[in-house]
Coordinates of C-alpha atoms in Angstrom, one line a residue:
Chain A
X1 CA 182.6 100.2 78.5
X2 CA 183.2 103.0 76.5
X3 CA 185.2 104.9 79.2
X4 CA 187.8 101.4 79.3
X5 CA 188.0 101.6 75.7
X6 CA 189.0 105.5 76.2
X7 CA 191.3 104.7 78.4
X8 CA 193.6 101.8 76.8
X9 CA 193.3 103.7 73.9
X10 CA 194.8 106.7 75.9
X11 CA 197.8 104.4 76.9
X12 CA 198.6 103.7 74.2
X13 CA 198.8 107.0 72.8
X14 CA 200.9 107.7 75.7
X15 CA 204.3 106.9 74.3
X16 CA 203.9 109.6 71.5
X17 CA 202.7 112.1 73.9
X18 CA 205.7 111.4 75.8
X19 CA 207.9 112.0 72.8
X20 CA 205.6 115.2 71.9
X21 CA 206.4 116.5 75.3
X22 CA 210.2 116.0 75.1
X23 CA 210.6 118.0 72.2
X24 CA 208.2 120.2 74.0
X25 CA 210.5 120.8 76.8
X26 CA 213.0 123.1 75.4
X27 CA 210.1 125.9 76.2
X28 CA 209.1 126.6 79.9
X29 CA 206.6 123.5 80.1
X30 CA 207.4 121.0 82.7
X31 CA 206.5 117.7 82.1
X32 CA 203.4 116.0 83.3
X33 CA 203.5 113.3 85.5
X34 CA 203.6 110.3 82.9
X35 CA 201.4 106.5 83.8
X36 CA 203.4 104.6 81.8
X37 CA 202.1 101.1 82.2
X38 CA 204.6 97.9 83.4
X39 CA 207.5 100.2 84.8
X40 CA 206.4 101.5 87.8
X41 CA 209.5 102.4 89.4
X42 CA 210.2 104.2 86.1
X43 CA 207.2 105.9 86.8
X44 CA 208.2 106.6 90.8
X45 CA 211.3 108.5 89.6
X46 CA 210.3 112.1 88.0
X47 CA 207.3 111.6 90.7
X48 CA 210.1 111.6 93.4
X49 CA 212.4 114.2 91.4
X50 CA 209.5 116.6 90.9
X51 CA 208.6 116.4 94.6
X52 CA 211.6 116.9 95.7
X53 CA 212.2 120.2 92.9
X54 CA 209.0 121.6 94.3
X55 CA 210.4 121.5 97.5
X56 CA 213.2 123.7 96.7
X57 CA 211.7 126.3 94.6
X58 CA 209.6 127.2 97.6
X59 CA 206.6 127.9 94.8
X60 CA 204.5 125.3 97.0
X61 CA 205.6 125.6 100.5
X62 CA 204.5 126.6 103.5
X63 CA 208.3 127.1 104.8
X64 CA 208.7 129.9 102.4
X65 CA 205.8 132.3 103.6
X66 CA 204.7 135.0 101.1
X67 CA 201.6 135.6 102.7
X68 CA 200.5 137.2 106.2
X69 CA 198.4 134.4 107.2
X70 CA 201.2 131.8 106.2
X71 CA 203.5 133.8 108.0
X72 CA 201.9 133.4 111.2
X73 CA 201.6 129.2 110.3
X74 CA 205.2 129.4 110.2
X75 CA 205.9 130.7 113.3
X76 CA 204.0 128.7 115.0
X77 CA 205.7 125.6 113.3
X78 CA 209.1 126.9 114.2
X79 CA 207.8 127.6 117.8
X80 CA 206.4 124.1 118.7
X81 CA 209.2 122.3 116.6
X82 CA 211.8 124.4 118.7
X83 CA 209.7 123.4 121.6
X84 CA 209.3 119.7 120.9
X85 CA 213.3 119.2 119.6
X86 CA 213.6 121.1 123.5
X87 CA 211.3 118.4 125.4
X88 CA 212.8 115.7 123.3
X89 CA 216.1 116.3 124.7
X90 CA 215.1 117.1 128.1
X91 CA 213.4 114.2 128.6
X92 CA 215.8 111.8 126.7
X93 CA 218.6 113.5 128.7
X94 CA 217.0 112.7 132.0
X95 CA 216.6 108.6 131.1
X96 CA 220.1 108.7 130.4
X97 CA 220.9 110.6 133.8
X98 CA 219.2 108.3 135.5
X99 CA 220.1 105.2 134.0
X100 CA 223.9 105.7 133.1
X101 CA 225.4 108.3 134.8
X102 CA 223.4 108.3 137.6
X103 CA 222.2 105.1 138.6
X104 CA 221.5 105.8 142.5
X105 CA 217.9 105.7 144.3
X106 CA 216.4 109.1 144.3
X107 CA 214.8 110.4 147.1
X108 CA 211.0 110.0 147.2
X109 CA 210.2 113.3 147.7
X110 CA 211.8 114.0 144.5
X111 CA 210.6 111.4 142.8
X112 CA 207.2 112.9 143.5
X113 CA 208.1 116.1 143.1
X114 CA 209.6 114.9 139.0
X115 CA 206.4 113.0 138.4
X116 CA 203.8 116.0 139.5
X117 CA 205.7 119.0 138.1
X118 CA 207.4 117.7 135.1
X119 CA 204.5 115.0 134.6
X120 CA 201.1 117.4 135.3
X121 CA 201.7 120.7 135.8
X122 CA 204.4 121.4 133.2
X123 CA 202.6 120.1 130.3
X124 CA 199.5 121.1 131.4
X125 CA 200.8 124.9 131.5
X126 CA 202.7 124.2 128.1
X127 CA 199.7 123.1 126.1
X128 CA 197.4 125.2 127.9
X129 CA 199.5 128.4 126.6
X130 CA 199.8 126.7 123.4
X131 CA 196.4 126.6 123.2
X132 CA 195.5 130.1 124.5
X133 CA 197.7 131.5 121.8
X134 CA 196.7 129.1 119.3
X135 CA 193.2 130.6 119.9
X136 CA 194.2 134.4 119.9
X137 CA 195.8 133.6 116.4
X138 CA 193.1 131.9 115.0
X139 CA 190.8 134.9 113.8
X140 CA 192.9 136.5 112.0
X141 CA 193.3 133.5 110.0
X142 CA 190.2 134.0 108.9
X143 CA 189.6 137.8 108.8
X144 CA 187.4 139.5 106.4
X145 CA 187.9 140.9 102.8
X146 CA 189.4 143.9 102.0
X147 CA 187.4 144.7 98.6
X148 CA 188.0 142.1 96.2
X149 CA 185.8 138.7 96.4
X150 CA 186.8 135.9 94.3
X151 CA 184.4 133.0 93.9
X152 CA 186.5 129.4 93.6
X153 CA 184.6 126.2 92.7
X154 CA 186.4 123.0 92.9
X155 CA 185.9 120.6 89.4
X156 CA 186.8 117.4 88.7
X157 CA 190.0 118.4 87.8
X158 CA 190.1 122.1 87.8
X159 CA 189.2 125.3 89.3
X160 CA 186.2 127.5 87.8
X161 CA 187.2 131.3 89.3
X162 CA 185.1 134.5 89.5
X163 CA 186.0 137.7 90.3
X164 CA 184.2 140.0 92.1
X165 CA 185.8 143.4 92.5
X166 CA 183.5 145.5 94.6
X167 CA 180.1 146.7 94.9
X168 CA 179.9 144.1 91.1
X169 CA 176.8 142.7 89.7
X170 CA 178.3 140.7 87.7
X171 CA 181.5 138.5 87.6
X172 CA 184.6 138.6 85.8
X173 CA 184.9 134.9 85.3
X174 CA 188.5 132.7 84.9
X175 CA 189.8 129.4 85.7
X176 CA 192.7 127.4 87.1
X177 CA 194.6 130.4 87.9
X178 CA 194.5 132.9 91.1
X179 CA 195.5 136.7 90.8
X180 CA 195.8 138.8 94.0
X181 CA 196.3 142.2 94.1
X182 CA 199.4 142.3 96.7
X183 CA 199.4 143.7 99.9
X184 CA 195.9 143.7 100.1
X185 CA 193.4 141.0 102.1
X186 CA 191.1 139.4 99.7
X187 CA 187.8 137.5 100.8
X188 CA 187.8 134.1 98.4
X189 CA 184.5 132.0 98.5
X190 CA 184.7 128.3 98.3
X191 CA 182.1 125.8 96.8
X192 CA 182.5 122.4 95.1
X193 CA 181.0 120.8 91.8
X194 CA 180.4 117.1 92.6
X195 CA 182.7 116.1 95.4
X196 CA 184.5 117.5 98.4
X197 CA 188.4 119.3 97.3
X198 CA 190.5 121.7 99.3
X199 CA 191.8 125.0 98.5
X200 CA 195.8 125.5 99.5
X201 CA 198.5 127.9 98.7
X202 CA 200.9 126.6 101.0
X203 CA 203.1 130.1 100.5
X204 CA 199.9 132.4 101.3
X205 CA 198.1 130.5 104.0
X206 CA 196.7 127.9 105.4
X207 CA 193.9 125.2 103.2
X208 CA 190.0 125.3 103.5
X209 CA 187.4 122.8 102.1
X210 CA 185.3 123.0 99.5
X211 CA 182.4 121.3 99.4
X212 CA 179.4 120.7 97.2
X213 CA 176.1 123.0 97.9
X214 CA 178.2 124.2 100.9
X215 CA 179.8 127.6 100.6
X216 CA 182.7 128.1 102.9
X217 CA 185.6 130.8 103.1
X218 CA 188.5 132.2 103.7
X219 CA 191.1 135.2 102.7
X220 CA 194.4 135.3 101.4
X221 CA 196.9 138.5 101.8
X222 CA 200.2 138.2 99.4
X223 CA 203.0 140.4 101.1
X224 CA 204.4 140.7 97.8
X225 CA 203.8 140.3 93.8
X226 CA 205.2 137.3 92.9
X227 CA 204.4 133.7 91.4
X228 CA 203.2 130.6 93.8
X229 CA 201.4 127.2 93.2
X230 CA 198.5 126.0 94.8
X231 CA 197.0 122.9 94.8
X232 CA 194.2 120.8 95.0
X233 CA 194.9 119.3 98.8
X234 CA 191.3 116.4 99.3
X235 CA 191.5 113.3 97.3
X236 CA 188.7 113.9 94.3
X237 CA 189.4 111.2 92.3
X238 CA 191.8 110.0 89.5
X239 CA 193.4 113.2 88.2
X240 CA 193.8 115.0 92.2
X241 CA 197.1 114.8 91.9
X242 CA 197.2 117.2 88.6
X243 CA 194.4 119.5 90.4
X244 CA 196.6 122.4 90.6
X245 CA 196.8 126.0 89.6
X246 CA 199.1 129.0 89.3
X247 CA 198.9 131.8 91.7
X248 CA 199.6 135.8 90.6
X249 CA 199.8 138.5 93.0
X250 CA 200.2 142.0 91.9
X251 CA 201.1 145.4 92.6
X252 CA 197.0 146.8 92.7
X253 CA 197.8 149.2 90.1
X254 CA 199.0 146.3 87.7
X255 CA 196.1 144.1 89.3
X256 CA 193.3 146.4 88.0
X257 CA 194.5 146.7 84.4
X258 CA 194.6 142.9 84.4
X259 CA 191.2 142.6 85.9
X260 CA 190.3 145.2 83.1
X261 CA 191.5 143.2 80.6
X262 CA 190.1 139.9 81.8
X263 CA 187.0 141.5 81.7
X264 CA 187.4 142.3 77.8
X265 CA 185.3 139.9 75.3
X266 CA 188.4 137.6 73.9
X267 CA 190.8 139.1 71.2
X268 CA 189.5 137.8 67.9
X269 CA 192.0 135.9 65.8
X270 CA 195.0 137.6 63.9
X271 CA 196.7 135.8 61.2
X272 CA 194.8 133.3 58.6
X273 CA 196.1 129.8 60.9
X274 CA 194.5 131.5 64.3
X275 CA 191.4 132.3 62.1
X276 CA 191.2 128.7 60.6
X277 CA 191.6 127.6 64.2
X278 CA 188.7 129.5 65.5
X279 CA 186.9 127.9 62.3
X280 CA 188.4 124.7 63.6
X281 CA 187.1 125.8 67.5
X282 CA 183.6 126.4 66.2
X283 CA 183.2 123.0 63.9
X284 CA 184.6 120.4 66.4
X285 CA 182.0 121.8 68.8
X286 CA 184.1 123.0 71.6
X287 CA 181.5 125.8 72.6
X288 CA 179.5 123.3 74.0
X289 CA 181.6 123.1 76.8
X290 CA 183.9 125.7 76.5
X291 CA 183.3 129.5 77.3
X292 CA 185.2 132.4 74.9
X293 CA 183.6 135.9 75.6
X294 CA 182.5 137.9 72.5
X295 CA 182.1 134.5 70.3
X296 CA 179.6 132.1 70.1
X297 CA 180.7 129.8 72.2
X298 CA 179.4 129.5 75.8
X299 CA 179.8 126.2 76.7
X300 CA 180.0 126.3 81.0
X301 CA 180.8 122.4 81.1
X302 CA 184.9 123.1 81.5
X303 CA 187.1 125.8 81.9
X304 CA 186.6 129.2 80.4
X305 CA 188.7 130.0 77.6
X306 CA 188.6 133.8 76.9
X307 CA 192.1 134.3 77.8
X308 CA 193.8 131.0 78.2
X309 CA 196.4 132.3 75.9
X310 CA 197.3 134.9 78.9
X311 CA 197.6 131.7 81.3
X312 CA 200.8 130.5 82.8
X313 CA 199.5 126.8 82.9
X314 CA 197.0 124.6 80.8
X315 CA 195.7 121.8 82.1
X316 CA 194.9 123.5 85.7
X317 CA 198.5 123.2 86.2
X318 CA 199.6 120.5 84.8
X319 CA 201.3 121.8 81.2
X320 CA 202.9 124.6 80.2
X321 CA 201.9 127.3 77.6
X322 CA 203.8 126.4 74.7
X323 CA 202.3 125.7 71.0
X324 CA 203.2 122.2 71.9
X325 CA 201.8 122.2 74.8
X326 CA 198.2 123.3 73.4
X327 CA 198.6 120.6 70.7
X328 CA 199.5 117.8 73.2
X329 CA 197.1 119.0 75.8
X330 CA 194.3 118.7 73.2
X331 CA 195.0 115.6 71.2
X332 CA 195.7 113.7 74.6
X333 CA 193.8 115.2 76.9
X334 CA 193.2 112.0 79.1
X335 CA 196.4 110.3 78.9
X336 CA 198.1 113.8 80.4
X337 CA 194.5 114.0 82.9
X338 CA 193.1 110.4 83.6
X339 CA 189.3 109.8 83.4
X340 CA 189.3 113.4 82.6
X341 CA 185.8 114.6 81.0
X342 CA 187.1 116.5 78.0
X343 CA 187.7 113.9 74.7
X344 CA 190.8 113.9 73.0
X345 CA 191.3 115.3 70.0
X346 CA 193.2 113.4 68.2
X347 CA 191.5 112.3 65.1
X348 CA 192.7 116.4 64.5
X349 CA 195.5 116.7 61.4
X350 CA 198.4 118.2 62.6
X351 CA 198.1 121.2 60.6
X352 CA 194.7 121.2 62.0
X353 CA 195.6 120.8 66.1
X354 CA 198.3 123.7 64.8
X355 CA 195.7 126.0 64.0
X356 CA 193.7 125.6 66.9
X357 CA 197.0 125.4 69.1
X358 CA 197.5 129.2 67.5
X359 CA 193.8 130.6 67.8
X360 CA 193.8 129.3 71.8
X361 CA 197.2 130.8 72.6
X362 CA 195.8 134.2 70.7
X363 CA 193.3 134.3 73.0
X364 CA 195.7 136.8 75.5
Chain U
X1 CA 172.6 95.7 177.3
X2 CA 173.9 95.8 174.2
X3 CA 177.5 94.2 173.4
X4 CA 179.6 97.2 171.8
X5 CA 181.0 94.8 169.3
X6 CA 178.2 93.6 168.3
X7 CA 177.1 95.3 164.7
X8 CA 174.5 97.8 165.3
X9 CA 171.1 97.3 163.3
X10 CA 171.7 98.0 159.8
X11 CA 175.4 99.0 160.0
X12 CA 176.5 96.9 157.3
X13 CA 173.8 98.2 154.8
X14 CA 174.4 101.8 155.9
X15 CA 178.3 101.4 155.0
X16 CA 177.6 99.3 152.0
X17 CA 175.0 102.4 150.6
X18 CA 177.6 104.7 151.7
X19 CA 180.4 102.8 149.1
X20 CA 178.0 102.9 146.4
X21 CA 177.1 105.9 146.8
X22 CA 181.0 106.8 146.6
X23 CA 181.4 105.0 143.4
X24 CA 179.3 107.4 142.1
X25 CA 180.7 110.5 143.7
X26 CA 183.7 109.9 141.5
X27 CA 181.6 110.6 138.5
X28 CA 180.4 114.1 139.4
X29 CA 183.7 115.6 138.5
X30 CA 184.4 114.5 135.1
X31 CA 179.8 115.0 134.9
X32 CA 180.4 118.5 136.0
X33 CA 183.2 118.8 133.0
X34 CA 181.0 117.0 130.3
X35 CA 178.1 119.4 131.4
X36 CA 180.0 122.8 130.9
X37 CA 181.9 121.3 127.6
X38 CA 178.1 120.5 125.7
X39 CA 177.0 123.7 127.2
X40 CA 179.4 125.6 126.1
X41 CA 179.4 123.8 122.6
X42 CA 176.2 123.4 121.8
X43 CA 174.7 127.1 122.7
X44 CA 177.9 129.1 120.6
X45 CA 176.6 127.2 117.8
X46 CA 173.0 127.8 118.4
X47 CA 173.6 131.2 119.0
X48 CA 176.1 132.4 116.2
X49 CA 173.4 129.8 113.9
X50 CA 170.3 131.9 115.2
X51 CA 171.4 134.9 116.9
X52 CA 175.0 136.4 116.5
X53 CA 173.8 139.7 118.3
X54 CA 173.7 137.6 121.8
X55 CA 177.3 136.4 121.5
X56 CA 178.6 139.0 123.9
X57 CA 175.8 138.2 126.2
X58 CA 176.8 134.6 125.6
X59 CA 180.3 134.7 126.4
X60 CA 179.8 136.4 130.1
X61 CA 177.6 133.6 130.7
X62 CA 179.5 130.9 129.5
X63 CA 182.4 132.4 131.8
X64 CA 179.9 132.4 135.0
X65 CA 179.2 129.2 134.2
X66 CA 182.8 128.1 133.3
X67 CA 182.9 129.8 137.4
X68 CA 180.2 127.5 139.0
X69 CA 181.8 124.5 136.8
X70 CA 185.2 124.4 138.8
X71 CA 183.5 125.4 142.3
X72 CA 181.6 122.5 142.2
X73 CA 184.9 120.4 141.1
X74 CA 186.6 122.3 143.1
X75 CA 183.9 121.4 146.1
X76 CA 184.2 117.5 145.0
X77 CA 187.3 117.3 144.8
X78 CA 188.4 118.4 148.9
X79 CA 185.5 116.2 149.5
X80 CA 187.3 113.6 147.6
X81 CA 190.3 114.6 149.3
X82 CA 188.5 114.4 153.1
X83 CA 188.2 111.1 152.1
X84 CA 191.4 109.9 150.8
X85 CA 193.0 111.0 154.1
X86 CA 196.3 110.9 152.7
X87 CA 197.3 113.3 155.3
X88 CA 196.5 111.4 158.4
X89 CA 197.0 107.7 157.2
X90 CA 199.8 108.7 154.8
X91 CA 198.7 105.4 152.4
X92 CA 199.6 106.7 149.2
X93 CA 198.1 103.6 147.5
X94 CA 195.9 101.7 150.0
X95 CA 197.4 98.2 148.8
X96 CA 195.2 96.0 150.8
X97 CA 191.7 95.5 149.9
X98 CA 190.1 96.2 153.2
X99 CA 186.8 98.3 153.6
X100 CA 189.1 101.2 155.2
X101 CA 191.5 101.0 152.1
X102 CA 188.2 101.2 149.4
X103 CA 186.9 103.7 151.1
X104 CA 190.0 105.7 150.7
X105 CA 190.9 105.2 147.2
X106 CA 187.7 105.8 146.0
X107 CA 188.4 109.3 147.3
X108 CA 191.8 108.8 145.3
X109 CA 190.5 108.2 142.5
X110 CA 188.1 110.8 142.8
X111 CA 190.4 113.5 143.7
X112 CA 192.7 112.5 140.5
X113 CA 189.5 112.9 138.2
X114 CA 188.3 116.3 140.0
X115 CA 192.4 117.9 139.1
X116 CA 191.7 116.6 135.4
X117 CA 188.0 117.6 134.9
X118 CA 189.6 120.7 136.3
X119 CA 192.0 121.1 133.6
X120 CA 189.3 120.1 131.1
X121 CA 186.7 123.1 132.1
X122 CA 189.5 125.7 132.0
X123 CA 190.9 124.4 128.3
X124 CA 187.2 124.3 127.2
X125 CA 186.7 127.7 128.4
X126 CA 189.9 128.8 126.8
X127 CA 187.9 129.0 123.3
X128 CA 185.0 130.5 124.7
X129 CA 187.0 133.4 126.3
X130 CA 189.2 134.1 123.2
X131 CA 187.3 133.9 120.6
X132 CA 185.1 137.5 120.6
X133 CA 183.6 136.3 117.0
X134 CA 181.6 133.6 115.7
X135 CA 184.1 133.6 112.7

C-alpha cells in the first residue's frame, strides 16, 4: 500500500523533475530515461534516440574493442559473420543456378556428390573447426588476475565495489563505478545481493553472472586508459534498465594515486553550505544506509558515499554529476529509479537539498 | 524327404528374432555416443569438483576412451553397412516393404546414425582435448 502511494506520488512529481533536469542539461548530465504516464510513444522516442547515441559513441559496444578479451569476441564475430554472409550467398547462388539459369537435370552422381560434400562433410568440417578454435580461445577469456582483485556485488539497482590491491586485508570499498589500471589483467569477483544480474563492459570483454550466495569470476584487461559504460545485462526487476555504471582505466601510475586516495577517510566539508549539508546528512539520517569514511555515518544498506563527489555518474549511471543533478537525484529518487529502495527527499527546502547537493559533491 | 520349399522348423521365428534384434542394433551407435558424452561430462566435473590434480590423468583417459568410443561405431557401423548391401543390390532406398528391403534399411538407417554418433564423439571430445584447465 504504502509502496503504491510512493509511487503515484512519484509521478506526479515527475513533471517537475523533468523541468529540473532540463535546466540541468546545460552541464554534462544526460537525461534519464523519463515514465511519463499516457504518452508512451513520447516516452519510446529519447529511449530510441539514446539507444541509437550509445551506439555511436562506441562507450557501450562490443564493436569498438578496448579490451584484450573483447578483442578476441570481435574477431570472432567478424570471422563467422564473414563466413555466414559467404554461405549465405553460396547457397542462395546455387538455387538460383539451378532454378533460373540452369534449369537442366543434373547428373545423379553429382547430385550425390552436392548433397554429401556440401550437405555433410562441409559443414561438419566448418563447425567442427569453429568449434576447435572456439575452444582454444576460450581460456584465455577467463585467465587469471594479474594483482589487483576487485570484489563486484550486483544490488537492486546498483553496484557495491571493493578493491583489493594485493596481498590486502582489508578492502578499499566503492560503488557504481569500475577503475582499471590499463594494460594490466585484473581478476574481478562476482556475487549478487537478492537476485541473479550480469556483469558486461561490452568494450572490455565478454558478460558473466552474478548470482546470490554464488561467487563467480572473471578478468578484464583495458588496452588503454580511457572511459567505457557497463551495464547491468539480467533482468532484476524494475529499475534494470538504469543498472549501469561508468568504467575508468588508467595509466597504473595514475591508478595507484587514485586507489590511494579512495582509500582516504572522506574530505570533511569546506565552506559553511557543505558544512550545513553534512549537518543536514547527519539529521535526515542518511548514515543509516549510507557509508562516508571518517564520519559517523556507516550505513552499508546503499551505495558508499565517501567519494561520490569524485564520481562520473550518480544514480549507478543514470545522472550526471552536476549540483542539479545531486538535488534532483535526492528529492526524486524513485521517479528517476522506480521502486527504488532509497526515499525521496523531497519534503527538503531548496536551500536545504542545496546544502546537501554541495557537501555530497565535496566529498572528492 | 523333406521338400526344399517347405519352411524349415523355426525359420520364420529365427528371422523374425534376427529383425528385432536389428532394430536394436541401430541403437548402439548413437548408445555408444550418449555413453562417451556423460562420461566425459560427468567425471571432468567430478574431478575438477574433487580432485583438480587428476585432470591430466583424466584427459589421457577420456582420449582412450574417446578411441574405443568410435571403434565400436566404427565396428557398427560396416556392420550396418554389411547389411545395407548397397554395393551388391545398388537399392539406394529399398522402396518396397518386403522382408529383404527391411532388412536392408535397417542397416541404412543404422549406418546413417553410426556417421552422426561419429561426428558427435569427436565434437564431444573436442572440449576434452582442448581445454588443459578446469577454468
Amino acid at each position: 500500500m504504502t509502496t503504491r502511494l510512493k509511487q503515484t506520488d512519484g509521478q506526479r512529481k515527475l513533471r517537475d523533475v523533468e523541468i529540473v533536469m532540463k535546466t540541468s542539461m546545460a552541464g554534462k548530465s544526460r537525461r534519464p530515461i523519463s515514465a511519463e504516464p499516457g504518452r508512451p510513444r513520447a516516452r519510446l522516442a529519447p529511449l530510441v534516440a539514446l539507444a541509437l547515441l550509445a551506439g555511436c559513441d562506441g562507450r557501450q559496444s562490443v564493436l569498438a574493442p578496448a579490451g584484450a578479451d573483447a578483442r578476441v569476441l570481435d574477431s570472432l564475430f567478424w570471422v563467422m559473420l564473414t563466413g555466414a554472409v559467404i554461405l549465405w550467398l553460396l547457397v542462395n547462388g546455387l538455387f538460383f543456378y539451378v532454378m533460373r539459369i540452369n534449369r537442366g537435370a543434373m547428373s545423379r552422381r553429382f547430385a550425390d556428390g552436392l548433397i554429401i560434400g556440401g550437405g555433410v562433410i562441409f559443414p561438419t568440417v566448418v563447425l567442427g573447426a569453429l568449434l576447435a578454435w572456439g575452444l582454444s580461445i576460450m581460456p584465455d577469456q577467463r585467465a587469471p588476475g594479474e594483482g589487483l582483485t576487485l570484489r563486484v556485488t550486483g544490488e537492486q539497482w546498483w553496484w557495491r565495489v571493493e578493491y583489493w590491491p594485493e596481498g590486502a586485508d582489508t578492502p578499499i570499498v566503492a560503488a557504481n563505478e569500475i577503475r582499471l589500471p590499463a594494460g594490466q589483467r585484473s581478476e574481478i569477483l562476482l556475487n549478487a545481493g537478492r537476485v541473479i544480474h550480469s556483469f558486461w563492459i561490452p568494450a572490455l570483454g565478454g558478460k558473466m553472472d552474478m548470482f546470490p550466495g554464488r561467487e563467480t569470476r572473471m578478468s578484464l584487461k583495458p588496452e588503454r586508459a580511457g572511459n567505457w559504460r557497463g551495464q547491468c545485462a539480467e533482468f532484476c526487476g524494475a529499475s534494470h534498465a538504469l543498472m549501469a555504471f561508468e568504467v575508468v582505466a588508467m595509466p597504473p601510475d595514475d591508478f595507484d594515486s587514485w586507489l590511494q586516495a579512495q582509500a582516504a577517510p572522506a574530505t570533511p566539508p569546506g565552506d559553511a553550505a557543505a558544512q550545513r549539508g553534512a549537518r543536514i546528512f547527519a539529521r535526515e539520517g542518511c548514515g543509516a544506509c549510507h557509508a562516508v569514511r571518517g564520519t559517523e555515518a556507516r550505513g552499508a544498506v546503499g551505495p558508499d558515499l565517501t567519494h561520490v563527489g569524485s564520481r562520473l555518474s550518480l544514480g549507478a549511471g543514470t545522472l550526471g554529476t552536476t549540483l542539479e543533478d545531486f538535488e534532483t537525484w535526492i528529492a526524486h529518487t524513485g521517479a528517476i529509479k522506480p521502486e527504488v529502495e532509497m526515499p525521496g527527499y523531497d519534503h527538503l527546502t531548496t536551500a536545504d537539498l542545496a546544502d546537501l547537493a554541495q557537501y555530497l559533491k565535496g566529498l572528492e | 524327404m523333406q521338400d526344399e520349399r517347405q519352411p524349415r522348423p523355426d525359420e520364420e521365428r529365427h528371422e523374425f528374432r534376427e529383425e528385432a534384434e536389428s532394430l536394436w542394433r541401430i541403437t548402439l551407435a548413437p548408445v555408444a555416443w550418449v555413453a562417451h558424452f556423460v562420461t566425459s561430462y560427468g567425471i571432468v566435473a567430478l574431478v575438477c569438483a574433487k580432485a583438480p590434480g587428476l585432470l591430466g590423468m583424466t584427459r589421457g583417459g577420456l582420449g582412450l576412451a574417446t578411441l574405443l568410443a568410435l571403434a565400436v561405431i566404427a565396428w557398427l557401423g560396416w556392420r550396418a553397412w554389411r547389411q545395407w548391401d548397397y554395393r551388391t543390390t545398388g537399392d539406394y532406398t529399398n522402396a518396397r516393404g518386403e522382408a529383404e528391403d527391411r532388412h536392408q534399411f535397417l542397416g541404412h538407417a543404422a549406418v546413417l546414425l553410426a556417421l552422426i554418433s561419429a561426428i558427435g564423439v569427436v565434437y564431444g571430445a573436442l572440449p576434452v582435448l582442448l581445454l588443459e584447465t578446469c577454468r
